[in-house]
Amino acid sequence: MSRPIYLAIALVVCGAALTIFTVLRAPQSKEFAGWDVAFMSGIGAVALGFLTTLVEVITG
Protein backbone atom coordinates (compact mmCIF):
# COMPACT_ATOMS: atom_id res chain seq x y z
CA MET A 1 0.00 0.00 0.00
CA SER A 2 1.10 3.53 -0.62
CA ARG A 3 1.69 6.30 1.86
CA PRO A 4 -1.58 8.20 1.18
CA ILE A 5 -3.57 5.06 1.98
CA TYR A 6 -1.76 4.65 5.29
CA LEU A 7 -2.48 8.30 6.14
CA ALA A 8 -6.13 7.93 5.17
CA ILE A 9 -6.50 4.79 7.30
CA ALA A 10 -4.84 6.58 10.21
CA LEU A 11 -7.34 9.43 9.76
CA VAL A 12 -10.23 6.96 9.88
CA VAL A 13 -8.87 5.34 13.05
CA CYS A 14 -8.29 8.68 14.80
CA GLY A 15 -11.73 9.95 13.79
CA ALA A 16 -13.39 6.77 15.02
CA ALA A 17 -11.49 6.97 18.32
CA LEU A 18 -12.56 10.61 18.78
CA THR A 19 -16.18 9.77 18.00
CA ILE A 20 -16.26 6.81 20.40
CA PHE A 21 -14.55 8.83 23.14
CA THR A 22 -17.08 11.65 22.88
CA VAL A 23 -20.03 9.25 22.87
CA LEU A 24 -18.78 7.51 26.01
CA ARG A 25 -17.57 10.56 27.98
CA ALA A 26 -19.82 13.46 27.02
CA PRO A 27 -22.31 14.61 29.63
CA GLN A 28 -25.97 14.27 28.64
CA SER A 29 -27.60 17.67 28.13
CA LYS A 30 -29.71 19.52 25.62
CA GLU A 31 -27.24 22.41 25.42
CA PHE A 32 -24.84 22.67 22.48
CA ALA A 33 -21.31 22.16 23.77
CA GLY A 34 -17.75 21.45 22.69
CA TRP A 35 -18.50 17.74 22.96
CA ASP A 36 -20.89 18.11 20.04
CA VAL A 37 -18.19 19.74 17.95
CA ALA A 38 -15.73 16.97 18.82
CA PHE A 39 -18.32 14.32 17.93
CA MET A 40 -19.05 15.87 14.54
CA SER A 41 -15.33 16.34 13.88
CA GLY A 42 -14.77 12.64 14.54
CA ILE A 43 -17.51 11.68 12.12
CA GLY A 44 -16.10 14.06 9.51
CA ALA A 45 -12.61 12.62 9.91
CA VAL A 46 -13.92 9.09 9.42
CA ALA A 47 -15.80 10.12 6.28
CA LEU A 48 -12.86 12.04 4.84
CA GLY A 49 -10.44 9.21 5.50
CA PHE A 50 -12.80 6.62 4.03
CA LEU A 51 -13.35 8.66 0.87
CA THR A 52 -9.62 9.27 0.48
CA THR A 53 -8.93 5.56 0.79
CA LEU A 54 -11.66 4.77 -1.71
CA VAL A 55 -10.30 7.26 -4.25
CA GLU A 56 -6.75 5.94 -3.82
CA VAL A 57 -7.86 2.34 -4.33
CA ILE A 58 -9.97 3.16 -7.40
CA THR A 59 -7.44 5.43 -9.10
CA GLY A 60 -4.62 3.13 -8.06
Coordinates of C-alpha atoms in Angstrom, one line a residue:
M1 CA 0.0 0.0 0.0
S2 CA 1.1 3.5 -0.6
R3 CA 1.7 6.3 1.9
P4 CA -1.6 8.2 1.2
I5 CA -3.6 5.1 2.0
Y6 CA -1.8 4.7 5.3
L7 CA -2.5 8.3 6.1
A8 CA -6.1 7.9 5.2
I9 CA -6.5 4.8 7.3
A10 CA -4.8 6.6 10.2
L11 CA -7.3 9.4 9.8
V12 CA -10.2 7.0 9.9
V13 CA -8.9 5.3 13.0
C14 CA -8.3 8.7 14.8
G15 CA -11.7 9.9 13.8
A16 CA -13.4 6.8 15.0
A17 CA -11.5 7.0 18.3
L18 CA -12.6 10.6 18.8
T19 CA -16.2 9.8 18.0
I20 CA -16.3 6.8 20.4
F21 CA -14.6 8.8 23.1
T22 CA -17.1 11.7 22.9
V23 CA -20.0 9.2 22.9
L24 CA -18.8 7.5 26.0
R25 CA -17.6 10.6 28.0
A26 CA -19.8 13.5 27.0
P27 CA -22.3 14.6 29.6
Q28 CA -26.0 14.3 28.6
S29 CA -27.6 17.7 28.1
K30 CA -29.7 19.5 25.6
E31 CA -27.2 22.4 25.4
F32 CA -24.8 22.7 22.5
A33 CA -21.3 22.2 23.8
G34 CA -17.8 21.4 22.7
W35 CA -18.5 17.7 23.0
D36 CA -20.9 18.1 20.0
V37 CA -18.2 19.7 17.9
A38 CA -15.7 17.0 18.8
F39 CA -18.3 14.3 17.9
M40 CA -19.0 15.9 14.5
S41 CA -15.3 16.3 13.9
G42 CA -14.8 12.6 14.5
I43 CA -17.5 11.7 12.1
G44 CA -16.1 14.1 9.5
A45 CA -12.6 12.6 9.9
V46 CA -13.9 9.1 9.4
A47 CA -15.8 10.1 6.3
L48 CA -12.9 12.0 4.8
G49 CA -10.4 9.2 5.5
F50 CA -12.8 6.6 4.0
L51 CA -13.4 8.7 0.9
T52 CA -9.6 9.3 0.5
T53 CA -8.9 5.6 0.8
L54 CA -11.7 4.8 -1.7
V55 CA -10.3 7.3 -4.2
E56 CA -6.7 5.9 -3.8
V57 CA -7.9 2.3 -4.3
I58 CA -10.0 3.2 -7.4
T59 CA -7.4 5.4 -9.1
G60 CA -4.6 3.1 -8.1

